Each structure stands twice: as structure tokens, then as C-alpha cells.
Coordinates of C-alpha atoms in Angstrom, one line a residue:
Chain X
M11 CA -9.0 -32.5 -39.1
R12 CA -8.8 -32.1 -42.8
L13 CA -6.8 -29.2 -43.9
N14 CA -5.9 -27.9 -47.4
K15 CA -2.3 -28.1 -48.5
G16 CA -1.4 -24.5 -47.9
S17 CA -2.3 -24.4 -44.2
S18 CA -0.9 -27.8 -43.7
F19 CA 2.4 -26.5 -45.0
L20 CA 2.3 -23.4 -42.8
I21 CA 1.7 -25.6 -39.8
T22 CA 4.7 -27.7 -40.7
L23 CA 6.7 -24.5 -41.1
F24 CA 5.6 -23.2 -37.7
L25 CA 6.3 -26.5 -36.0
C26 CA 9.8 -26.7 -37.6
A27 CA 10.6 -23.2 -36.4
G28 CA 9.5 -24.1 -32.9
A29 CA 11.6 -27.3 -33.0
V30 CA 14.6 -25.3 -34.0
I31 CA 14.1 -22.8 -31.1
S32 CA 13.5 -25.7 -28.7
F33 CA 16.7 -27.4 -29.7
F34 CA 18.9 -24.4 -30.4
P35 CA 20.3 -23.7 -26.8
I36 CA 21.0 -27.4 -26.3
Y37 CA 22.8 -27.6 -29.7
L38 CA 24.8 -24.5 -28.8
A39 CA 25.7 -25.9 -25.4
I40 CA 26.9 -29.2 -26.9
I41 CA 28.9 -27.9 -29.8
N42 CA 30.6 -25.1 -27.8
S43 CA 31.5 -27.5 -25.0
V44 CA 34.0 -29.2 -27.2
K45 CA 35.7 -26.1 -28.5
T46 CA 38.6 -24.1 -27.1
Q47 CA 37.9 -20.6 -25.8
G48 CA 39.5 -19.1 -29.0
E49 CA 37.6 -21.2 -31.4
M50 CA 34.4 -20.5 -29.7
F51 CA 34.8 -16.8 -30.0
T52 CA 35.4 -16.9 -33.8
S53 CA 32.0 -18.5 -34.2
F54 CA 29.5 -19.9 -31.7
I55 CA 27.3 -21.5 -34.4
A56 CA 29.9 -23.3 -36.4
L57 CA 30.6 -27.0 -35.8
P58 CA 33.9 -27.6 -34.0
T59 CA 36.9 -28.4 -36.2
R60 CA 38.5 -30.6 -33.5
L61 CA 36.8 -32.2 -30.5
H62 CA 38.3 -30.9 -27.3
F63 CA 37.1 -33.2 -24.5
E64 CA 39.5 -31.6 -22.0
N65 CA 36.6 -29.3 -21.0
Y66 CA 34.6 -32.4 -20.0
S67 CA 37.4 -34.0 -18.0
Q68 CA 37.9 -30.6 -16.3
A69 CA 34.1 -30.2 -15.6
F70 CA 34.0 -33.8 -14.4
H71 CA 36.4 -32.9 -11.6
K72 CA 35.2 -29.4 -10.9
V73 CA 31.6 -30.5 -10.2
H74 CA 32.8 -33.7 -8.5
L75 CA 30.5 -35.4 -10.9
L76 CA 30.5 -38.9 -9.4
N77 CA 30.0 -37.6 -5.9
S78 CA 27.3 -35.1 -6.8
T79 CA 25.4 -37.5 -9.0
L80 CA 25.5 -40.1 -6.2
N81 CA 24.1 -37.5 -3.8
S82 CA 21.3 -36.6 -6.2
V83 CA 20.5 -40.3 -6.6
I84 CA 20.4 -40.9 -2.9
V85 CA 18.1 -37.9 -2.3
S86 CA 15.8 -38.8 -5.1
V87 CA 15.6 -42.6 -4.4
L88 CA 15.1 -42.1 -0.7
G89 CA 12.7 -39.2 -1.1
I90 CA 10.5 -41.0 -3.7
S91 CA 10.4 -44.4 -1.8
G92 CA 9.6 -42.5 1.4
I93 CA 6.8 -40.6 -0.2
I94 CA 5.4 -43.7 -1.8
F95 CA 5.6 -45.7 1.4
C96 CA 3.9 -43.1 3.6
A97 CA 1.4 -41.9 1.1
A98 CA 0.2 -45.3 -0.1
L99 CA -0.5 -46.4 3.5
A100 CA -2.3 -43.2 4.4
G101 CA -4.1 -42.6 1.1
Y102 CA -5.4 -46.2 1.1
K103 CA -6.6 -46.1 4.6
L104 CA -8.2 -42.7 4.4
S105 CA -10.0 -43.7 1.3
R106 CA -11.4 -46.9 2.9
T107 CA -12.4 -45.4 6.2
S108 CA -15.5 -43.3 6.5
G109 CA -16.2 -41.0 9.5
R110 CA -15.2 -37.6 10.8
L111 CA -11.7 -38.4 11.9
S112 CA -10.7 -39.8 8.5
A113 CA -12.3 -36.8 6.7
M114 CA -10.5 -34.4 9.0
I115 CA -7.1 -36.0 8.5
F116 CA -7.6 -36.0 4.8
S117 CA -8.5 -32.3 4.7
L118 CA -5.5 -31.6 6.8
F119 CA -3.3 -33.0 4.0
I120 CA -5.2 -31.2 1.3
A121 CA -5.2 -27.8 3.2
S122 CA -1.6 -27.1 2.4
M123 CA -1.5 -27.9 -1.2
L124 CA -1.5 -24.3 -2.3
V125 CA 1.1 -23.1 0.2
P126 CA 4.1 -22.0 -1.9
F127 CA 7.4 -23.4 -0.8
H128 CA 8.8 -19.8 -0.5
S129 CA 6.2 -19.1 2.3
I130 CA 7.5 -21.9 4.5
M131 CA 11.2 -21.8 3.7
I132 CA 12.1 -19.7 6.7
P133 CA 10.4 -21.7 9.4
L134 CA 11.5 -24.9 7.5
T135 CA 15.2 -24.1 7.8
R136 CA 14.7 -23.5 11.5
M137 CA 12.8 -26.8 11.9
A138 CA 15.5 -28.7 9.9
K139 CA 18.2 -27.3 12.1
A140 CA 16.3 -28.1 15.3
L141 CA 15.7 -31.7 14.1
H142 CA 19.3 -32.1 12.9
V143 CA 18.3 -32.9 9.3
S144 CA 19.9 -29.9 7.7
G145 CA 23.3 -30.3 6.1
S146 CA 22.9 -34.0 5.2
T147 CA 21.9 -35.8 2.1
Y148 CA 19.6 -38.1 4.1
G149 CA 18.1 -35.3 5.9
L150 CA 17.3 -33.6 2.7
A151 CA 15.5 -36.7 1.5
V152 CA 13.4 -36.7 4.7
I153 CA 12.4 -33.1 4.1
Y154 CA 11.3 -34.0 0.5
I155 CA 9.1 -36.7 1.9
G156 CA 7.4 -34.1 4.2
L157 CA 6.9 -31.7 1.3
G158 CA 5.8 -34.2 -1.3
V159 CA 3.6 -36.6 0.7
N160 CA 0.4 -34.6 0.6
M161 CA 0.1 -34.6 -3.1
A162 CA 0.8 -38.3 -3.2
V163 CA -1.8 -39.0 -0.5
F164 CA -4.3 -37.1 -2.6
L165 CA -3.5 -39.1 -5.7
Y166 CA -3.6 -42.5 -3.9
H167 CA -6.8 -41.5 -2.1
G168 CA -8.5 -41.0 -5.5
F169 CA -7.1 -44.1 -7.1
V170 CA -8.0 -46.5 -4.3
K171 CA -11.7 -45.8 -5.0
S172 CA -11.5 -47.6 -8.3
I173 CA -10.3 -50.9 -6.5
P174 CA -13.2 -53.2 -5.5
R175 CA -13.4 -53.9 -1.7
E176 CA -14.2 -57.6 -2.3
L177 CA -10.5 -58.3 -2.7
E178 CA -9.6 -57.2 0.8
E179 CA -12.6 -59.0 2.3
A180 CA -11.5 -62.2 0.6
A181 CA -8.0 -61.8 1.9
R182 CA -9.2 -61.1 5.4
I183 CA -11.4 -64.2 5.4
D184 CA -8.3 -66.1 4.4
G185 CA -6.7 -64.8 7.5
C186 CA -4.5 -62.0 6.3
G187 CA -3.8 -59.1 8.7
E188 CA -4.5 -55.6 7.7
F189 CA -1.0 -54.6 6.8
Q190 CA -0.3 -57.8 5.1
T191 CA -3.5 -57.4 3.0
F192 CA -2.4 -54.0 2.0
W193 CA 1.2 -54.9 0.9
R194 CA 0.3 -58.2 -0.7
I195 CA -3.1 -57.5 -2.3
I196 CA -3.6 -53.7 -2.6
F197 CA -0.2 -52.2 -3.2
P198 CA 0.5 -54.2 -6.4
L199 CA -2.8 -52.9 -7.7
L200 CA -1.7 -49.4 -7.2
V201 CA 1.3 -49.7 -9.6
P202 CA -0.1 -47.3 -12.2
I203 CA -0.6 -44.4 -9.8
T204 CA 2.7 -45.3 -8.1
V205 CA 4.5 -44.9 -11.4
T206 CA 2.9 -41.5 -11.9
I207 CA 3.9 -40.3 -8.5
A208 CA 7.4 -41.6 -8.8
I209 CA 7.9 -39.8 -12.1
L210 CA 6.5 -36.5 -11.0
D211 CA 8.5 -36.6 -7.8
F212 CA 11.7 -37.6 -9.6
L213 CA 11.5 -34.6 -11.9
W214 CA 10.8 -32.4 -9.0
I215 CA 13.5 -33.6 -6.6
W216 CA 16.2 -34.2 -9.2
N217 CA 15.8 -30.7 -10.7
D218 CA 15.1 -28.8 -7.5
F219 CA 17.5 -26.0 -6.6
L220 CA 16.3 -23.9 -3.8
L221 CA 15.8 -26.5 -1.0
P222 CA 19.3 -28.0 -1.4
L223 CA 20.7 -24.4 -1.6
L224 CA 19.1 -23.7 1.8
M225 CA 19.9 -27.0 3.4
L226 CA 23.4 -28.0 2.3
T227 CA 26.5 -26.1 3.2
D228 CA 29.2 -28.7 2.8
S229 CA 30.2 -29.0 -0.8
T230 CA 30.8 -32.8 -0.5
K231 CA 27.0 -33.1 0.1
Y232 CA 26.0 -31.0 -2.9
T233 CA 23.5 -32.4 -5.4
L234 CA 24.4 -32.2 -9.1
I235 CA 22.4 -29.0 -9.7
L236 CA 24.0 -27.3 -6.7
S237 CA 27.5 -28.2 -7.8
T238 CA 26.9 -26.9 -11.2
N239 CA 25.5 -23.7 -9.7
T240 CA 28.8 -23.3 -7.7
L241 CA 30.9 -23.8 -10.8
F242 CA 28.8 -21.3 -12.8
G243 CA 29.5 -18.7 -10.1
E244 CA 33.3 -19.4 -9.9
Y245 CA 34.2 -19.6 -13.6
N246 CA 31.9 -17.2 -15.1
K247 CA 34.0 -16.4 -18.2
E248 CA 35.2 -19.9 -19.1
W249 CA 32.2 -20.8 -21.2
P250 CA 33.4 -24.1 -22.7
L251 CA 34.0 -25.4 -19.2
I252 CA 30.7 -24.2 -18.0
L253 CA 28.8 -25.6 -21.0
A254 CA 30.5 -28.9 -20.5
A255 CA 29.3 -29.0 -16.9
L256 CA 25.8 -28.0 -18.0
V257 CA 25.7 -30.8 -20.6
L258 CA 26.9 -33.3 -18.0
T259 CA 24.2 -32.1 -15.6
A260 CA 21.4 -32.3 -18.2
L261 CA 22.6 -35.6 -19.6
P262 CA 21.1 -38.0 -17.0
V263 CA 17.6 -36.5 -17.3
I264 CA 17.8 -36.4 -21.1
L265 CA 18.8 -40.1 -21.1
I266 CA 16.0 -41.0 -18.7
Y267 CA 13.7 -39.0 -21.0
G268 CA 14.8 -41.0 -23.9
F269 CA 14.1 -44.3 -22.2
F270 CA 10.9 -43.4 -20.4
Q271 CA 9.4 -40.8 -22.6
K272 CA 6.0 -42.5 -22.8
F273 CA 5.7 -43.0 -19.1
I274 CA 6.8 -39.5 -18.3
M275 CA 4.2 -37.9 -20.6
Q276 CA 1.5 -40.3 -19.4
G277 CA 2.5 -39.5 -15.8
I278 CA 2.2 -35.7 -16.3
A279 CA -1.1 -36.0 -18.1
E280 CA -2.6 -38.2 -15.4
G281 CA -1.1 -36.3 -12.5
A282 CA -2.6 -33.1 -13.9
I283 CA -6.1 -34.5 -14.6
K284 CA -6.4 -36.0 -11.2
G285 CA -4.7 -33.2 -9.4
Chain W
M17 CA -19.3 -51.4 20.6
P18 CA -16.7 -49.0 22.0
V19 CA -13.9 -51.6 21.8
K20 CA -14.4 -52.2 18.1
S21 CA -14.5 -48.4 17.5
Y22 CA -11.2 -47.9 19.3
K23 CA -9.7 -50.6 17.2
H24 CA -10.8 -48.9 14.1
I25 CA -9.3 -45.6 15.2
A26 CA -6.1 -47.3 16.2
S27 CA -5.7 -49.0 12.8
L28 CA -6.5 -45.8 11.0
L29 CA -3.9 -43.9 13.0
A30 CA -1.3 -46.7 12.4
F31 CA -1.7 -46.4 8.6
V32 CA -1.7 -42.6 8.6
A33 CA 0.9 -41.9 11.2
P34 CA 4.1 -42.0 9.1
A35 CA 2.7 -39.6 6.5
L36 CA 1.0 -37.4 9.0
I37 CA 4.0 -37.0 11.3
I38 CA 6.5 -36.2 8.6
Y39 CA 4.0 -33.9 6.9
S40 CA 3.3 -32.0 10.1
L41 CA 6.9 -31.6 10.9
F42 CA 8.1 -30.2 7.5
L43 CA 5.0 -28.6 6.0
L44 CA 2.1 -28.0 8.4
I45 CA 4.0 -26.7 11.4
P46 CA 6.3 -24.5 9.3
T47 CA 3.2 -23.1 7.5
I48 CA 1.6 -22.2 10.8
G49 CA 4.9 -21.0 12.3
G50 CA 5.4 -18.7 9.3
M51 CA 2.1 -17.1 9.8
Y52 CA 2.8 -16.7 13.5
Y53 CA 6.2 -15.1 13.0
S54 CA 4.7 -12.7 10.5
F55 CA 3.1 -10.8 13.3
T56 CA 6.3 -10.5 15.3
D57 CA 9.6 -8.6 15.0
W58 CA 11.7 -11.8 15.4
N59 CA 15.2 -11.5 13.8
G60 CA 15.9 -15.3 13.7
L61 CA 18.6 -15.2 16.4
N62 CA 17.3 -13.5 19.4
A63 CA 15.1 -15.5 21.6
N64 CA 13.1 -12.4 22.6
Y65 CA 10.6 -11.0 20.2
S66 CA 7.4 -9.2 20.6
F67 CA 4.1 -9.0 18.8
I68 CA 3.8 -6.1 16.5
G69 CA 0.4 -6.9 15.0
L70 CA 0.1 -5.9 11.4
G71 CA 3.2 -3.8 11.5
N72 CA 5.2 -6.0 9.2
F73 CA 2.4 -6.1 6.6
I74 CA 2.0 -2.3 6.6
E75 CA 5.7 -1.8 6.3
A76 CA 6.0 -4.2 3.4
L77 CA 3.2 -2.6 1.4
R78 CA 3.7 1.0 2.4
E79 CA 7.3 1.6 3.2
D80 CA 9.2 -1.0 1.1
P81 CA 9.5 0.2 -2.5
D82 CA 11.7 -2.8 -3.4
F83 CA 9.0 -5.2 -2.3
V84 CA 6.2 -3.4 -4.0
H85 CA 8.3 -3.2 -7.2
A86 CA 9.0 -7.0 -6.9
L87 CA 5.3 -7.5 -6.4
L88 CA 4.3 -5.6 -9.5
F89 CA 7.1 -7.1 -11.6
T90 CA 5.9 -10.6 -10.6
L91 CA 2.3 -9.7 -11.4
K92 CA 3.4 -8.5 -14.9
Y93 CA 5.3 -11.7 -15.3
V94 CA 2.4 -13.9 -14.2
L95 CA 0.1 -12.1 -16.7
F96 CA 2.5 -12.6 -19.6
M97 CA 3.1 -16.3 -18.7
I98 CA -0.6 -17.1 -18.3
V99 CA -1.4 -15.8 -21.8
L100 CA 1.7 -16.8 -23.7
Q101 CA 2.4 -20.2 -22.2
N102 CA -1.2 -21.4 -22.7
V103 CA -1.7 -19.9 -26.1
L104 CA 1.6 -21.4 -27.3
A105 CA 1.1 -24.8 -25.7
L106 CA -2.4 -25.1 -27.1
M107 CA -1.3 -24.0 -30.5
L108 CA 1.5 -26.5 -30.5
A109 CA -0.8 -29.3 -29.3
V110 CA -3.5 -28.6 -31.9
F111 CA -0.9 -28.3 -34.7
I112 CA 0.9 -31.5 -33.7
E113 CA -2.5 -33.3 -33.6
T114 CA -3.0 -32.5 -37.3
K115 CA 0.2 -34.4 -38.2
T116 CA 0.2 -38.1 -38.4
R117 CA 3.8 -39.2 -39.1
S118 CA 5.8 -36.4 -37.5
K119 CA 3.6 -36.2 -34.4
G120 CA 6.0 -38.2 -32.1
F121 CA 9.0 -36.4 -33.3
F122 CA 7.6 -32.9 -32.6
R123 CA 6.2 -34.0 -29.2
T124 CA 9.6 -35.3 -28.2
I125 CA 11.5 -32.1 -29.2
F126 CA 9.0 -29.7 -27.7
F127 CA 8.9 -31.4 -24.4
M128 CA 12.7 -32.0 -24.1
P129 CA 13.5 -28.5 -22.5
N130 CA 11.1 -29.3 -19.7
M131 CA 13.3 -32.2 -18.6
I132 CA 16.2 -29.8 -18.0
S133 CA 16.3 -28.2 -14.6
T134 CA 15.1 -24.6 -14.7
I135 CA 18.3 -23.2 -13.2
I136 CA 20.4 -25.1 -15.8
S137 CA 18.1 -23.8 -18.5
A138 CA 18.7 -20.3 -17.3
F139 CA 22.5 -20.8 -17.4
M140 CA 22.3 -22.2 -21.0
W141 CA 20.3 -19.1 -22.0
T142 CA 22.7 -16.8 -20.2
F143 CA 25.3 -18.1 -22.7
V144 CA 22.9 -17.6 -25.6
F145 CA 21.9 -14.1 -24.5
S146 CA 25.3 -12.8 -23.5
Q147 CA 27.5 -14.4 -26.1
V148 CA 25.8 -15.9 -29.0
L149 CA 23.1 -13.4 -29.9
P150 CA 25.4 -10.3 -30.0
Q151 CA 27.8 -12.2 -32.2
L152 CA 25.0 -13.3 -34.4
A153 CA 23.8 -9.7 -34.8
E154 CA 27.3 -8.6 -35.7
K155 CA 27.8 -11.3 -38.3
T156 CA 24.4 -11.2 -39.9
A157 CA 22.3 -8.1 -40.5
M158 CA 19.9 -9.0 -37.7
T159 CA 20.8 -6.0 -35.6
F160 CA 17.6 -6.4 -33.4
L161 CA 19.5 -9.3 -31.8
D162 CA 22.1 -7.0 -30.5
Q163 CA 20.4 -6.1 -27.2
L164 CA 21.5 -6.0 -23.6
W165 CA 19.4 -9.1 -23.0
I166 CA 20.5 -9.4 -19.5
G167 CA 21.8 -5.9 -18.6
N168 CA 18.9 -3.8 -19.5
P169 CA 15.9 -4.4 -17.2
K170 CA 13.4 -3.5 -20.0
V171 CA 14.8 -6.2 -22.3
S172 CA 15.6 -8.7 -19.6
F173 CA 12.0 -9.0 -18.6
Y174 CA 11.4 -10.5 -22.0
S175 CA 14.5 -12.7 -21.7
I176 CA 13.0 -14.0 -18.5
I177 CA 9.8 -14.7 -20.3
I178 CA 11.6 -16.4 -23.2
V179 CA 13.5 -18.8 -20.9
S180 CA 10.4 -19.6 -18.8
L181 CA 8.4 -20.4 -21.9
W182 CA 11.2 -22.4 -23.4
N183 CA 11.3 -24.4 -20.2
G184 CA 7.6 -24.6 -19.5
V185 CA 5.5 -24.8 -22.6
G186 CA 6.2 -28.5 -23.2
Y187 CA 4.5 -29.5 -19.9
M188 CA 1.3 -27.7 -20.7
M189 CA 1.4 -29.0 -24.3
I190 CA 1.4 -32.6 -22.9
I191 CA -1.7 -31.9 -20.9
Y192 CA -3.4 -30.3 -23.9
L193 CA -2.4 -33.2 -26.1
A194 CA -3.9 -35.7 -23.7
A195 CA -7.1 -33.7 -23.6
L196 CA -7.3 -33.4 -27.4
Q197 CA -7.0 -37.1 -27.7
G198 CA -10.2 -37.4 -25.6
V199 CA -12.3 -35.4 -28.1
P200 CA -14.3 -37.9 -30.2
Q201 CA -13.3 -38.0 -33.8
S202 CA -17.0 -38.4 -34.8
L203 CA -17.8 -34.9 -33.4
K204 CA -15.1 -33.2 -35.5
E205 CA -16.2 -35.1 -38.6
A206 CA -19.8 -34.1 -38.0
A207 CA -18.7 -30.4 -37.8
V208 CA -16.7 -30.8 -41.1
I209 CA -19.7 -32.3 -42.8
D210 CA -21.9 -29.5 -41.6
G211 CA -19.5 -27.2 -43.4
A212 CA -17.4 -25.8 -40.5
S213 CA -14.0 -24.4 -41.3
P214 CA -11.1 -26.0 -39.3
F215 CA -11.0 -22.8 -37.1
Q216 CA -14.7 -22.9 -36.5
S217 CA -14.6 -26.6 -35.6
F218 CA -11.8 -25.8 -33.2
R219 CA -13.7 -23.0 -31.5
K220 CA -17.1 -24.6 -31.4
V221 CA -16.3 -28.3 -30.9
T222 CA -12.8 -28.9 -29.7
L223 CA -12.3 -26.0 -27.3
P224 CA -15.5 -26.6 -25.3
M225 CA -14.5 -30.3 -25.0
I226 CA -11.2 -29.5 -23.4
T227 CA -12.1 -26.7 -21.0
H228 CA -11.2 -29.0 -18.2
A229 CA -7.6 -29.1 -19.4
V230 CA -7.6 -25.3 -19.9
T231 CA -8.7 -24.9 -16.2
I232 CA -5.8 -27.2 -15.1
C233 CA -3.2 -25.5 -17.2
L234 CA -4.2 -22.0 -16.2
F235 CA -4.1 -23.1 -12.6
L236 CA -0.7 -24.7 -13.0
T237 CA 0.7 -21.7 -14.8
L238 CA -0.7 -19.2 -12.3
N239 CA 0.7 -21.1 -9.4
G240 CA 4.1 -21.7 -11.0
A241 CA 4.5 -18.2 -12.3
F242 CA 3.9 -16.5 -8.9
K243 CA 6.6 -18.8 -7.5
V244 CA 9.2 -18.0 -10.2
F245 CA 12.7 -17.9 -8.7
E246 CA 15.2 -20.1 -10.6
V247 CA 14.9 -18.4 -14.0
V248 CA 15.5 -15.0 -12.6
Y249 CA 18.2 -16.2 -10.2
G250 CA 20.1 -17.9 -13.0
L251 CA 19.6 -15.2 -15.6
T252 CA 19.8 -11.8 -14.0
G253 CA 20.1 -12.5 -10.3
G254 CA 17.4 -9.9 -9.8
G255 CA 19.6 -7.2 -11.3
P256 CA 20.8 -4.8 -12.4
G257 CA 20.2 -3.5 -8.9
R258 CA 16.9 -4.9 -7.9
S259 CA 15.2 -4.1 -11.2
T260 CA 14.2 -7.6 -12.1
Q261 CA 13.7 -8.9 -8.6
V262 CA 10.6 -11.1 -8.1
I263 CA 8.7 -11.6 -4.9
T264 CA 10.3 -14.9 -4.0
M265 CA 13.8 -13.4 -4.4
N266 CA 12.8 -10.4 -2.3
I267 CA 11.8 -12.8 0.5
Y268 CA 14.9 -14.9 0.1
E269 CA 17.1 -11.8 0.3
E270 CA 15.3 -10.4 3.3
A271 CA 15.6 -13.7 5.2
F272 CA 18.9 -15.2 4.2
S273 CA 21.3 -12.8 2.5
N274 CA 21.4 -9.6 4.4
N275 CA 19.3 -8.6 7.3
F276 CA 17.8 -11.8 8.7
R277 CA 14.5 -10.1 9.5
Y278 CA 12.6 -13.4 9.8
G279 CA 9.4 -11.9 11.1
Y280 CA 9.3 -9.3 8.4
A281 CA 10.3 -11.8 5.6
S282 CA 7.5 -14.1 7.0
A283 CA 5.0 -11.4 6.6
K284 CA 6.1 -11.0 2.9
S285 CA 5.7 -14.8 2.5
V286 CA 2.2 -14.6 3.9
I287 CA 1.3 -11.8 1.4
L288 CA 2.6 -14.1 -1.4
F289 CA 0.5 -17.0 -0.2
V290 CA -2.7 -14.8 0.2
I291 CA -2.2 -13.4 -3.4
I292 CA -1.8 -16.9 -4.8
L293 CA -4.8 -18.1 -2.9
L294 CA -6.9 -15.2 -4.1
F295 CA -6.0 -15.5 -7.7
T296 CA -6.5 -19.3 -7.7
F297 CA -10.0 -19.0 -6.2
I298 CA -11.0 -16.3 -8.8
Q299 CA -9.5 -18.3 -11.6
I300 CA -11.2 -21.6 -10.6
G301 CA -14.5 -19.9 -9.9
V302 CA -14.5 -18.3 -13.4
M303 CA -13.4 -21.4 -15.1
K304 CA -16.0 -23.6 -13.3
R305 CA -18.8 -21.3 -14.6
K306 CA -17.3 -21.6 -18.1
E307 CA -17.2 -25.4 -17.8
V308 CA -20.8 -25.6 -16.8
E309 CA -21.8 -23.4 -19.7
A310 CA -19.9 -25.6 -22.1

């Protein structure tokens, strides 16, 4: 679009103002996390005169950073691999099979896509207790698989249609079994959609708050977000400490964002268009 | 050929089983279970409970002012979010598209808040609202910043909106940006040659070409906004009193924090689900007609 200089300048101004607002809370959290309580109260905006990293070492211990991060990693990795494993198999087969049974199973997966989590959280906690998956990191991952698999089935189902059938037929003639054909021939071709699913599910599971809150009671099992929530409740006036914890919690995703920005944005755009 | 057909079914089931079993256990059965319990007076502990028909639903809508208040508060929130989030996201996307060199920079900055967990965002903003802004108001002459951002329910509604927008606009912006990239340059140039102003060419050329993205973003915002929980939980906790409580919090409180009325809370969950379903169908219906026209 060709714009005259005046409106182009106004747009730049608007974007810059937006950028300042976007970054402002993050900036405030970072600079105040390295101040002392006293220095912070003289001015929140000013840069710190000396860097006080004590807040970080304190926050590091208070949120059991290594342990909580490890828990978050376990839940995310297991949850995502589980979703991909189950959904790729199901989505592929449902897409390739015609007939009433296949269509029925597919609609069964789709049927619940609009059900809000809050509508099932009560029976879900009962179910989790009954199956002994509540209260453990691994159990939490299993529940995430159950909650995330339908969306992934849907995405795989759509993507498989773009893959020519001839490949499977050739493999079968060469004597490949069905599962073997899938893992050796088809699954590698699904990488683009697998990446999309992995990204969307990572952002969801890593940042999720309510499900871990409902499922985990033992603080050694807490995810990063949950530990930070506890700290926020316990030290509600010690802002430098809290801010240090918030920065530590936000850091991993910001780093991942830095490295994988392109994939993340692509993943969101693709997930939205297909979903 | 019954043998072959059995084989087909067996192989279908073998591929589908892992997904279907785990999905049924944690999503399908709880969904059906929740609906079933919503017609009972089950308290979560007692094995004995009885059917009370629509009793829970009537109680929720007629005799529970807190729930009705939460419902209306959520509706107001949804309305604000649908309009503001999409207008802002589309504006940012269109503006960013006009830049060539700074495009990547702005995209990165605007999307960044979306990476941070909603609850963490709410905590960061609690700091801004409760500490930074009052001090800023005192030091500068910007007295309008001196509000009870979190303490006064009238103001904290907007605090909740601000944090939600800060956290969510970037996501919609990415979808709009992707859609804008799909609009052929030649069409826009043709419009310019025909003497269209930038605004006209946006309204008449670009917007009709991206209605699909608008539908998706409206759908995502609508669905997300009805389910709002973390922002309110982190910012006001529903308070003061229950003045900023949203539906999901009301359900949560009913089920987990005080009276454990599972049947009653399930009825509220079903109401939430039905409302979301209804709004989604209306929205998609309306947008589909628009898409056809375009």
C-alpha cells in the first residue's frame, strides 16, 4: 500500500506506542527484580543503581526452580509425544478408511471440541482419582494426552489427505506391514503438521494453570507455573522477590520464542486456518 | 468377503484404539458424566444421590444472584474482548504490513506477551496496577493513573480487559498477518490505480479477502473469552467480594472451595457449555453468510 508521509509517520508512532505498552510490564519486572525493596519504592521506573541478584538466588530456592522446571519439562514432553503418537495413528487411519464406522469414530473425536475445560473439570478430577493418575507428574501428562488428542486427530486427518496413496501401496507391495508402512513411510511425511501440533500443545501445556492446580497437591510435583503461584500467595508484599520469580518463570518460554519464533508463528497461523 | 471386512475393522481399531481410549477416559466420559450429574443433587462424597430434574438449573438462574452476576459480568467481558481484541489485532497487522524494514521487529514485540503464561501476566500487571501506576501518578501530573485498579470493581473490569488484551492480541495479529499475506499484491495495486484511497482499498479489497481469518479470530476470541479464568484469578481473585467473579470462577468455587455441591456446579458447567455452543453457532452462521457474499 502506498501511503503519504504524514500517515506513514502516524502509523509508525502508533506502532511505537504499542511496542512500548507491550514491553513495559516486562521491562518493569526485569529492572525491579534486581533492586532492593527500598530502592524500588523510591522509583519503579528508574534503572537500578546496583544489581542485586540476591532476589534471584532467593527466588531460585523458593520456587524450587530446578525441580519445578523438570516437572514442567516431563509433563510437556510426555504429553506432547503421547498426543502425537496417538493422534498420528488415529488421524491417518481414519483419513484413509472410508465407511460408517470410521466416520462415526471421527465425529466422536470432533464432537467434544467445543466443550470448555471448566465444564468437565469436576468429573475429570473424580476420574483422575479413580484411575490413580491425580497427584503425579506422569498422571498429569496422561490427562493432557486425553484432553489434547482430539484436536491433533483433526489436524492429522486433514493433512493426510494431501499425501498420495501410491506411496503406501508401493510399500505394501514391497512387503511392509501396515504399522511399519505408517512409521517408515507416512509419519516422516507428516513432519510439518507434527511440528505445528507440537508447538501449539507446548504453549498450552507449559503455560497451563488450572489443570495442575486441580491435580497436584504435593509441592514437590508442582509445575513451574504452580510453584510461582504459591510463591505469589505467600510473599505478597516482597515485590523484588516475586518479580525475580516471575522473570525466571517467563524466561524459558521467551528463550524458546527467541529461537523458534518463525516456527511458532507459522504453527499458530496454520493451526488456526485448519482448525 | 466377511473375513476381509473383519480384518479391515480390526486394523482400523488397532490404529485408533490408543487415542480413542485415552480420549474417552479423560474427555468423553467426563463430558457425559458432567451432564448426568447436573440433574442430580450429588455432593461429591455421598454415594447416595437422587435425580432432581431441572432443579439445579432453575436454582442457578433464579435463586443464585452470584451466578447470574458472574454470567452477566462474563458476557460484558466477552463483548468487550470480541470487539477490542479483533479491532486492535487487525489494526496492528495492517499497520505492520505497511512497513518493510521494521516489520519483523514489531511483530516480535507485539507477539511476545502471548508467550508468557496468562497467570504470570496477571501477576506482572498486579505489580504495575498496584505499585507502579499510583507512584507514576504521584510523580507526574497524570492523576488519571491514580485509580484503585484492582480494588474498585468498576475500574478493575478495565484492568482485566487490559491484561487480557495485552496477553491475547498478538495471537490474533499473527493470524491476521498470515491472511494479509495471502491477499494478492496485484489486486491492491489495481485498486490504487483506480483511485482508491488506502482506507477504501482496505475496506473494499483487503477486508473481503480475509473474511475467513476474521471468522476464525472471532471464533477463537469468543471461545477463549467465555472461558476466562486465569486473568481474573491472578488480578482480583474475583473480588472485592464476588464483584469481578466470572462464570468459570463461580463454578470452581462451587465445586472445589466451599460447599462441594458437585451436582449443582455441574449444572452451571452445562449452562456455560450451552451458552458457548449457542454463541458459536450464531457467530459461525452469520460469518458464513458474510463469506458467501464476499
